[in-house]
Amino acid sequence: MEEGTRIYTVLGVVSCIVFLFLNFGDVHILPFSQPRMSFVERNGSHFVVDGNELYVNGWNSYWLMDQSVDDFTRHRVKKILRRGSEMGLTVVRTWAFNDGGYNALQQFPGIFDERVFRSILMRKNSISGVEYRNEPAIFAWELVNEPRCMSDASGHTLQTWISEMAKFIKSLDSRHLLTVGLEGFYGKTTPNKIELNPGDWAVSLGSDFIWNSQVEEIDFASVHAYPDSWIPNVELEDHLKYFSKWVTSHIDDGEQILKKPVLFTEFGLSSHHKGFKESHRDQLLKTMYGKIYESARKGGAGAGALVWEFVVEGMEEYRDDFAFVPWRFPSTYQLIVEQSCRLQTLFEGEAQVNKSLHAACSS
């Protein structure tokens, strides 16, 4: 990759979840040559690479680590990364942990093995020979997925844990960005915002979006959004209205309170709910993508969104009711590509759109 270009391909995630930075370029699995890449950094409420603002269009595939182990499943990982690049996606979020059993990161509920934490961060990439903590292809680390502590609804227990673990991670790896992994529920420290939660139950979970995200070592805020799961038995129109308010509120928080980027690290619509149509998912994507694009246009804190979740063909055992194969649904696929195109052209111009995406952006 030529010096000074901003064509990146992102592969990244830890929960420990890892966000892999797929770099805006084309993915080449083999033969391997390490491209020149810079670390993603934060400047106020923006992600930046080489001083240029970065707005993310990405996805979740939590299964990458598991499916990378065996030769007979590794092709699935190669395929989803290649297809993600073809869609112009820049970040994939995946698991980098295991619970219970031999060499577990979390040995028992709330009991973590520091040795395993260190082994993740200091492990060498078997292809490039670079330690993970020095690997710019990793976009960021996430402490934990959807943390809750219902035994302490005040939020103090979780806040103490986040603060302690964030300091620990940064002591091992100061180069990568770090986020918590929150769902985004407002807590008791912001009583004026509690009404924006999807229900009264959300304030009793022990998490507190503003307070948790204000920890100094946390570089950006993470938010999830599942309107049909959180608020059942209402019409799609009501789900979309709530979803829109939820997204806007958190972007505003990033700009006005946190002064940090806000990344919507999971969002989706269940296919198991009565009356589901693929067009419903498309409407949800349109809403999110519109909010992120408007944020990007004005230089706002809404830094991007990652769909939950993508799988490839033949992965029925890994499907939940949100999972789908994106290239099987032309309208959805086109929405995803269009978002990649307009974000890249907004900052790069048409001449810099990666090769695999150029034809789609021109159509």
Tab-separated table of C-alpha atoms in Angstrom:
chain	number	residue	atom	x	y	z
A	1	MET	CA	0.000	0.000	0.000
A	2	GLU	CA	1.472	3.330	-0.992
A	3	GLU	CA	2.772	5.749	1.593
A	4	GLY	CA	0.300	8.456	2.591
A	5	THR	CA	-2.822	6.808	1.173
A	6	ARG	CA	-5.922	6.378	3.302
A	7	ILE	CA	-7.107	3.152	1.667
A	8	TYR	CA	-7.521	0.795	4.602
A	9	THR	CA	-9.039	-2.652	5.087
A	10	VAL	CA	-10.313	-3.268	8.590
A	11	LEU	CA	-10.327	-6.570	10.392
A	12	GLY	CA	-10.800	-6.241	14.189
A	13	VAL	CA	-12.598	-7.015	17.761
A	14	VAL	CA	-12.052	-8.398	21.782
A	15	SER	CA	-14.735	-9.114	24.740
A	16	CYS	CA	-12.678	-9.572	25.545
A	17	ILE	CA	-14.272	-8.655	22.057
A	18	VAL	CA	-12.122	-7.497	19.143
A	19	PHE	CA	-12.934	-5.029	16.397
A	20	LEU	CA	-10.946	-5.915	13.285
A	21	PHE	CA	-10.085	-2.973	11.066
A	22	LEU	CA	-10.600	-4.086	7.441
A	23	ASN	CA	-8.896	-1.044	6.006
A	24	PHE	CA	-10.850	0.532	3.074
A	25	GLY	CA	-9.013	-1.647	0.555
A	26	ASP	CA	-9.414	-5.113	-0.861
A	27	VAL	CA	-8.886	-8.251	1.220
A	28	HIS	CA	-6.182	-10.652	0.060
A	29	ILE	CA	-6.017	-13.741	2.276
A	30	LEU	CA	-3.147	-15.551	0.490
A	31	PRO	CA	-0.404	-15.014	-0.403
A	32	PHE	CA	0.055	-12.673	2.529
A	33	SER	CA	1.830	-9.350	2.392
A	34	GLN	CA	1.398	-6.947	5.283
A	35	PRO	CA	0.084	-3.612	3.988
A	36	ARG	CA	1.164	-0.352	5.529
A	37	MET	CA	-1.485	0.558	8.081
A	38	SER	CA	-1.793	3.145	10.815
A	39	PHE	CA	-3.580	2.719	14.121
A	40	VAL	CA	-7.065	4.118	14.421
A	41	GLU	CA	-7.027	6.920	17.006
A	42	ARG	CA	-9.471	9.276	18.649
A	43	ASN	CA	-9.530	13.034	18.283
A	44	GLY	CA	-12.309	14.381	20.473
A	45	SER	CA	-15.580	12.871	19.258
A	46	HIS	CA	-14.070	11.447	16.047
A	47	PHE	CA	-12.165	8.369	14.947
A	48	VAL	CA	-9.128	9.346	12.895
A	49	VAL	CA	-6.533	7.542	10.779
A	50	ASP	CA	-3.449	9.524	9.819
A	51	GLY	CA	-5.307	12.634	10.955
A	52	ASN	CA	-8.315	11.973	8.689
A	53	GLU	CA	-11.789	11.340	10.079
A	54	LEU	CA	-13.146	7.789	9.841
A	55	TYR	CA	-16.835	6.819	9.932
A	56	VAL	CA	-17.478	3.096	10.180
A	57	ASN	CA	-19.792	0.833	8.220
A	58	GLY	CA	-19.402	-2.687	9.542
A	59	TRP	CA	-20.887	-5.885	10.849
A	60	ASN	CA	-20.774	-8.583	13.506
A	61	SER	CA	-19.656	-12.184	12.975
A	62	TYR	CA	-18.991	-13.453	16.487
A	63	TRP	CA	-17.898	-16.883	15.179
A	64	LEU	CA	-14.638	-15.964	13.404
A	65	MET	CA	-12.301	-17.316	16.111
A	66	ASP	CA	-14.166	-20.609	16.436
A	67	GLN	CA	-14.377	-21.188	12.682
A	68	SER	CA	-10.706	-20.301	12.104
A	69	VAL	CA	-9.438	-23.299	14.066
A	70	ASP	CA	-10.129	-26.172	11.653
A	71	ASP	CA	-9.204	-26.457	7.987
A	72	PHE	CA	-12.701	-27.624	7.038
A	73	THR	CA	-14.385	-24.478	8.445
A	74	ARG	CA	-11.721	-21.825	7.789
A	75	HIS	CA	-13.136	-21.128	4.324
A	76	ARG	CA	-16.154	-19.529	6.022
A	77	VAL	CA	-13.939	-16.910	7.648
A	78	LYS	CA	-12.165	-16.167	4.374
A	79	LYS	CA	-15.488	-15.840	2.583
A	80	ILE	CA	-17.122	-13.441	5.039
A	81	LEU	CA	-14.032	-11.206	5.109
A	82	ARG	CA	-13.834	-11.172	1.314
A	83	ARG	CA	-17.545	-10.458	0.930
A	84	GLY	CA	-17.377	-7.791	3.640
A	85	SER	CA	-14.621	-6.039	1.727
A	86	GLU	CA	-16.656	-6.272	-1.478
A	87	MET	CA	-19.469	-4.449	0.333
A	88	GLY	CA	-17.017	-1.728	1.386
A	89	LEU	CA	-17.334	-2.607	5.069
A	90	THR	CA	-14.518	-1.427	7.299
A	91	VAL	CA	-14.906	-3.107	10.708
A	92	VAL	CA	-15.977	-6.577	11.819
A	93	ARG	CA	-16.629	-7.294	15.488
A	94	THR	CA	-15.950	-10.798	16.795
A	95	TRP	CA	-15.318	-12.764	19.972
A	96	ALA	CA	-11.853	-13.202	21.476
A	97	PHE	CA	-12.769	-14.991	24.683
A	98	ASN	CA	-14.052	-18.198	26.218
A	99	ASP	CA	-15.927	-18.874	29.445
A	100	GLY	CA	-15.280	-21.825	31.748
A	101	GLY	CA	-13.130	-24.854	31.039
A	102	TYR	CA	-9.452	-25.074	30.165
A	103	ASN	CA	-7.580	-21.759	29.863
A	104	ALA	CA	-10.811	-19.798	30.164
A	105	LEU	CA	-10.704	-16.011	30.269
A	106	GLN	CA	-13.650	-16.008	32.689
A	107	GLN	CA	-13.097	-19.009	34.950
A	108	PHE	CA	-16.268	-18.466	36.985
A	109	PRO	CA	-18.894	-15.692	37.014
A	110	GLY	CA	-16.932	-12.515	37.785
A	111	ILE	CA	-13.589	-14.343	38.140
A	112	PHE	CA	-11.107	-13.612	35.348
A	113	ASP	CA	-7.641	-14.991	34.622
A	114	GLU	CA	-5.125	-12.153	34.155
A	115	ARG	CA	-2.727	-14.591	32.477
A	116	VAL	CA	-5.249	-15.189	29.671
A	117	PHE	CA	-5.844	-11.450	29.268
A	118	ARG	CA	-2.106	-10.994	28.799
A	119	SER	CA	-1.864	-13.914	26.377
A	120	ILE	CA	-4.551	-12.379	24.141
A	121	LEU	CA	-2.974	-8.938	24.018
A	122	MET	CA	0.591	-10.230	23.653
A	123	ARG	CA	-0.115	-13.108	21.294
A	124	LYS	CA	1.758	-12.887	17.994
A	125	ASN	CA	-0.153	-12.879	14.741
A	126	SER	CA	0.854	-16.237	13.249
A	127	ILE	CA	0.965	-14.764	9.734
A	128	SER	CA	2.627	-11.375	10.265
A	129	GLY	CA	4.572	-12.134	13.448
A	130	VAL	CA	3.236	-8.935	15.073
A	131	GLU	CA	1.960	-8.983	18.652
A	132	TYR	CA	-1.749	-8.196	18.831
A	133	ARG	CA	-1.085	-5.125	20.946
A	134	ASN	CA	1.106	-3.787	18.119
A	135	GLU	CA	-1.229	-4.878	15.303
A	136	PRO	CA	-2.964	-1.954	13.522
A	137	ALA	CA	-5.376	-4.375	11.828
A	138	ILE	CA	-7.094	-4.488	15.220
A	139	PHE	CA	-9.388	-1.484	15.424
A	140	ALA	CA	-10.193	-1.664	19.141
A	141	TRP	CA	-10.787	-3.852	22.180
A	142	GLU	CA	-14.085	-4.222	23.987
A	143	LEU	CA	-14.088	-5.114	27.681
A	144	VAL	CA	-17.269	-7.189	27.848
A	145	ASN	CA	-20.432	-7.782	25.852
A	146	GLU	CA	-23.587	-6.211	27.342
A	147	PRO	CA	-22.420	-5.961	30.976
A	148	ARG	CA	-25.086	-6.045	33.667
A	149	CYS	CA	-24.921	-6.277	37.463
A	150	MET	CA	-28.469	-6.736	38.710
A	151	SER	CA	-27.267	-7.409	42.253
A	152	ASP	CA	-26.243	-3.740	42.445
A	153	ALA	CA	-28.715	-1.532	40.589
A	154	SER	CA	-26.892	1.570	41.857
A	155	GLY	CA	-24.252	0.899	39.225
A	156	HIS	CA	-21.276	1.254	41.573
A	157	THR	CA	-20.106	-2.345	41.246
A	158	LEU	CA	-20.021	-2.307	37.458
A	159	GLN	CA	-18.480	1.168	37.373
A	160	THR	CA	-15.657	0.032	39.670
A	161	TRP	CA	-15.049	-3.047	37.514
A	162	ILE	CA	-14.978	-1.032	34.281
A	163	SER	CA	-12.562	1.495	35.734
A	164	GLU	CA	-10.249	-1.214	37.078
A	165	MET	CA	-10.251	-3.330	33.928
A	166	ALA	CA	-9.866	-0.359	31.582
A	167	LYS	CA	-6.738	0.722	33.440
A	168	PHE	CA	-5.412	-2.840	33.333
A	169	ILE	CA	-5.941	-3.219	29.583
A	170	LYS	CA	-4.357	0.169	28.880
A	171	SER	CA	-1.338	-0.792	30.999
A	172	LEU	CA	-0.777	-3.716	28.610
A	173	ASP	CA	-1.808	-1.997	25.384
A	174	SER	CA	-1.853	1.776	25.153
A	175	ARG	CA	-2.029	1.925	21.351
A	176	HIS	CA	-5.476	0.494	20.677
A	177	LEU	CA	-8.812	2.123	21.356
A	178	LEU	CA	-10.967	0.685	24.121
A	179	THR	CA	-14.706	0.583	24.703
A	180	VAL	CA	-16.956	-1.051	27.293
A	181	GLY	CA	-19.542	-3.023	25.277
A	182	LEU	CA	-22.653	-1.376	26.728
A	183	GLU	CA	-26.209	-1.724	25.504
A	184	GLY	CA	-26.673	1.984	26.117
A	185	PHE	CA	-29.272	1.966	28.913
A	186	TYR	CA	-29.391	5.127	30.991
A	187	GLY	CA	-28.826	4.817	34.736
A	188	LYS	CA	-29.577	6.647	37.927
A	189	THR	CA	-26.850	9.255	37.418
A	190	THR	CA	-28.902	10.732	34.536
A	191	PRO	CA	-32.514	10.731	35.801
A	192	ASN	CA	-33.564	13.127	33.030
A	193	LYS	CA	-32.708	10.461	30.427
A	194	ILE	CA	-34.230	7.373	32.034
A	195	GLU	CA	-37.492	7.891	30.140
A	196	LEU	CA	-35.575	7.147	26.926
A	197	ASN	CA	-34.920	3.571	28.089
A	198	PRO	CA	-37.122	0.903	26.489
A	199	GLY	CA	-38.763	0.128	29.831
A	200	ASP	CA	-38.548	0.598	33.590
A	201	TRP	CA	-36.605	-2.662	33.808
A	202	ALA	CA	-33.553	-1.135	32.098
A	203	VAL	CA	-32.582	1.100	35.020
A	204	SER	CA	-32.304	-1.900	37.356
A	205	LEU	CA	-29.567	-3.665	35.372
A	206	GLY	CA	-26.648	-1.937	37.085
A	207	SER	CA	-25.301	-0.346	33.901
A	208	ASP	CA	-25.218	3.393	33.282
A	209	PHE	CA	-24.371	4.552	29.772
A	210	ILE	CA	-23.112	8.057	30.582
A	211	TRP	CA	-21.276	7.196	33.792
A	212	ASN	CA	-19.673	4.029	32.415
A	213	SER	CA	-18.585	5.769	29.205
A	214	GLN	CA	-16.987	8.673	31.081
A	215	VAL	CA	-14.191	6.476	32.455
A	216	GLU	CA	-10.996	8.175	31.285
A	217	GLU	CA	-9.471	5.085	29.683
A	218	ILE	CA	-12.615	4.402	27.630
A	219	ASP	CA	-11.995	5.945	24.219
A	220	PHE	CA	-15.438	5.609	22.647
A	221	ALA	CA	-18.976	4.763	23.689
A	222	SER	CA	-20.702	1.582	22.520
A	223	VAL	CA	-24.469	1.205	22.069
A	224	HIS	CA	-26.774	-1.646	21.025
A	225	ALA	CA	-30.264	-1.307	19.554
A	226	TYR	CA	-32.917	-4.041	19.348
A	227	PRO	CA	-36.255	-2.236	19.368
A	228	ASP	CA	-38.478	-5.239	18.621
A	229	SER	CA	-36.851	-7.349	21.357
A	230	TRP	CA	-36.871	-4.580	23.934
A	231	ILE	CA	-40.410	-3.374	23.205
A	232	PRO	CA	-42.514	-6.342	22.061
A	233	ASN	CA	-46.130	-6.285	20.893
A	234	VAL	CA	-46.067	-2.958	19.082
A	235	GLU	CA	-46.159	-2.172	15.374
A	236	LEU	CA	-43.099	-1.680	13.175
A	237	GLU	CA	-43.783	2.047	12.915
A	238	ASP	CA	-43.524	2.369	16.698
A	239	HIS	CA	-40.323	0.344	16.736
A	240	LEU	CA	-38.777	2.598	14.125
A	241	LYS	CA	-39.839	5.778	15.950
A	242	TYR	CA	-38.271	4.519	19.166
A	243	PHE	CA	-35.154	3.332	17.333
A	244	SER	CA	-34.707	6.753	15.749
A	245	LYS	CA	-34.981	8.542	19.113
A	246	TRP	CA	-32.583	6.053	20.742
A	247	VAL	CA	-29.912	6.585	18.090
A	248	THR	CA	-30.271	10.373	18.077
A	249	SER	CA	-30.104	10.588	21.870
A	250	HIS	CA	-26.822	8.674	22.056
A	251	ILE	CA	-25.213	10.633	19.247
A	252	ASP	CA	-26.169	13.809	21.115
A	253	ASP	CA	-24.619	12.361	24.282
A	254	GLY	CA	-21.346	11.808	22.460
A	255	GLU	CA	-21.281	15.368	21.195
A	256	GLN	CA	-22.610	17.280	24.207
A	257	ILE	CA	-21.637	15.229	27.283
A	258	LEU	CA	-19.020	12.567	26.599
A	259	LYS	CA	-17.049	14.376	23.873
A	260	LYS	CA	-16.251	10.923	22.492
A	261	PRO	CA	-17.241	8.943	19.384
A	262	VAL	CA	-20.353	6.776	19.661
A	263	LEU	CA	-20.289	3.467	17.790
A	264	PHE	CA	-23.491	1.435	17.477
A	265	THR	CA	-21.799	-1.938	17.850
A	266	GLU	CA	-24.949	-4.059	17.484
A	267	PHE	CA	-28.319	-3.395	15.897
A	268	GLY	CA	-30.855	-5.602	14.212
A	269	LEU	CA	-34.401	-6.860	13.824
A	270	SER	CA	-35.583	-10.359	14.715
A	271	SER	CA	-36.892	-12.557	11.896
A	272	HIS	CA	-38.878	-14.643	14.401
A	273	HIS	CA	-41.390	-11.992	15.301
A	274	LYS	CA	-44.880	-12.348	13.892
A	275	GLY	CA	-45.316	-10.654	10.529
A	276	PHE	CA	-41.590	-10.141	9.887
A	277	LYS	CA	-40.624	-9.177	6.347
A	278	GLU	CA	-37.206	-8.505	4.901
A	279	SER	CA	-38.419	-5.014	4.051
A	280	HIS	CA	-38.774	-4.375	7.793
A	281	ARG	CA	-35.060	-5.008	8.282
A	282	ASP	CA	-34.365	-2.706	5.351
A	283	GLN	CA	-36.313	0.084	7.023
A	284	LEU	CA	-34.285	-0.350	10.217
A	285	LEU	CA	-31.030	-0.196	8.240
A	286	LYS	CA	-32.208	2.889	6.353
A	287	THR	CA	-32.948	4.636	9.639
A	288	MET	CA	-29.566	3.831	11.176
A	289	TYR	CA	-27.599	4.540	8.020
A	290	GLY	CA	-29.355	7.864	7.549
A	291	LYS	CA	-28.460	8.935	11.091
A	292	ILE	CA	-24.798	7.942	10.663
A	293	TYR	CA	-24.492	9.624	7.282
A	294	GLU	CA	-25.957	12.878	8.599
A	295	SER	CA	-23.558	12.692	11.540
A	296	ALA	CA	-20.649	12.176	9.149
A	297	ARG	CA	-21.756	15.052	6.926
A	298	LYS	CA	-21.697	17.515	9.799
A	299	GLY	CA	-18.705	15.982	11.614
A	300	GLY	CA	-20.794	14.587	14.475
A	301	ALA	CA	-20.111	11.965	17.156
A	302	GLY	CA	-22.224	9.231	15.522
A	303	ALA	CA	-19.154	7.361	14.324
A	304	GLY	CA	-20.695	4.306	12.675
A	305	ALA	CA	-22.789	1.172	13.021
A	306	LEU	CA	-22.267	-2.603	12.932
A	307	VAL	CA	-25.158	-4.856	11.877
A	308	TRP	CA	-25.895	-7.960	13.951
A	309	GLU	CA	-25.078	-10.365	12.359
A	310	PHE	CA	-23.716	-11.852	9.148
A	311	VAL	CA	-23.215	-15.551	8.450
A	312	VAL	CA	-22.358	-17.500	5.294
A	313	GLU	CA	-24.213	-20.414	3.771
A	314	GLY	CA	-24.278	-23.657	5.757
A	315	MET	CA	-24.021	-22.089	9.220
A	316	GLU	CA	-27.448	-22.941	10.626
A	317	GLU	CA	-25.952	-23.867	14.003
A	318	TYR	CA	-24.594	-20.317	14.375
A	319	ARG	CA	-27.758	-18.495	13.371
A	320	ASP	CA	-29.814	-16.603	15.895
A	321	ASP	CA	-33.058	-14.883	14.896
A	322	PHE	CA	-31.126	-11.793	13.714
A	323	ALA	CA	-28.536	-13.549	11.534
A	324	PHE	CA	-28.666	-13.482	7.746
A	325	VAL	CA	-26.555	-14.003	4.625
A	326	PRO	CA	-26.522	-10.451	3.191
A	327	TRP	CA	-25.888	-11.302	-0.475
A	328	ARG	CA	-29.035	-13.459	-0.510
A	329	PHE	CA	-31.220	-10.379	-0.051
A	330	PRO	CA	-30.612	-7.922	-2.917
A	331	SER	CA	-32.383	-4.891	-1.406
A	332	THR	CA	-30.578	-5.290	1.923
A	333	TYR	CA	-27.248	-5.875	0.206
A	334	GLN	CA	-27.724	-2.725	-1.866
A	335	LEU	CA	-28.488	-0.631	1.233
A	336	ILE	CA	-25.277	-1.822	2.876
A	337	VAL	CA	-23.191	-1.102	-0.217
A	338	GLU	CA	-24.777	2.335	-0.698
A	339	GLN	CA	-23.870	3.280	2.872
A	340	SER	CA	-20.268	2.217	2.290
A	341	CYS	CA	-20.167	4.185	-0.964
A	342	ARG	CA	-21.494	7.426	0.415
A	343	LEU	CA	-19.309	7.329	3.543
A	344	GLN	CA	-16.184	6.625	1.514
A	345	THR	CA	-16.921	9.198	-1.174
A	346	LEU	CA	-17.761	11.794	1.486
A	347	PHE	CA	-14.198	11.684	2.799
A	348	GLU	CA	-12.190	10.065	0.022
A	349	GLY	CA	-13.835	11.139	-3.215
A	350	GLU	CA	-14.872	8.703	-5.934
A	351	ALA	CA	-11.307	8.191	-7.137
A	352	GLN	CA	-10.291	6.557	-3.852
A	353	VAL	CA	-13.130	4.029	-3.531
A	354	ASN	CA	-11.603	0.545	-3.321
A	355	LYS	CA	-11.514	-1.545	-6.495
A	356	SER	CA	-14.041	-4.187	-5.461
A	357	LEU	CA	-16.574	-1.529	-4.468
A	358	HIS	CA	-16.066	0.853	-7.375
A	359	ALA	CA	-18.486	-0.850	-9.771
A	360	ALA	CA	-21.218	-1.013	-7.123
A	361	CYS	CA	-20.770	2.662	-6.239
A	362	SER	CA	-20.930	3.660	-9.888
A	363	SER	CA	-24.169	1.774	-10.584
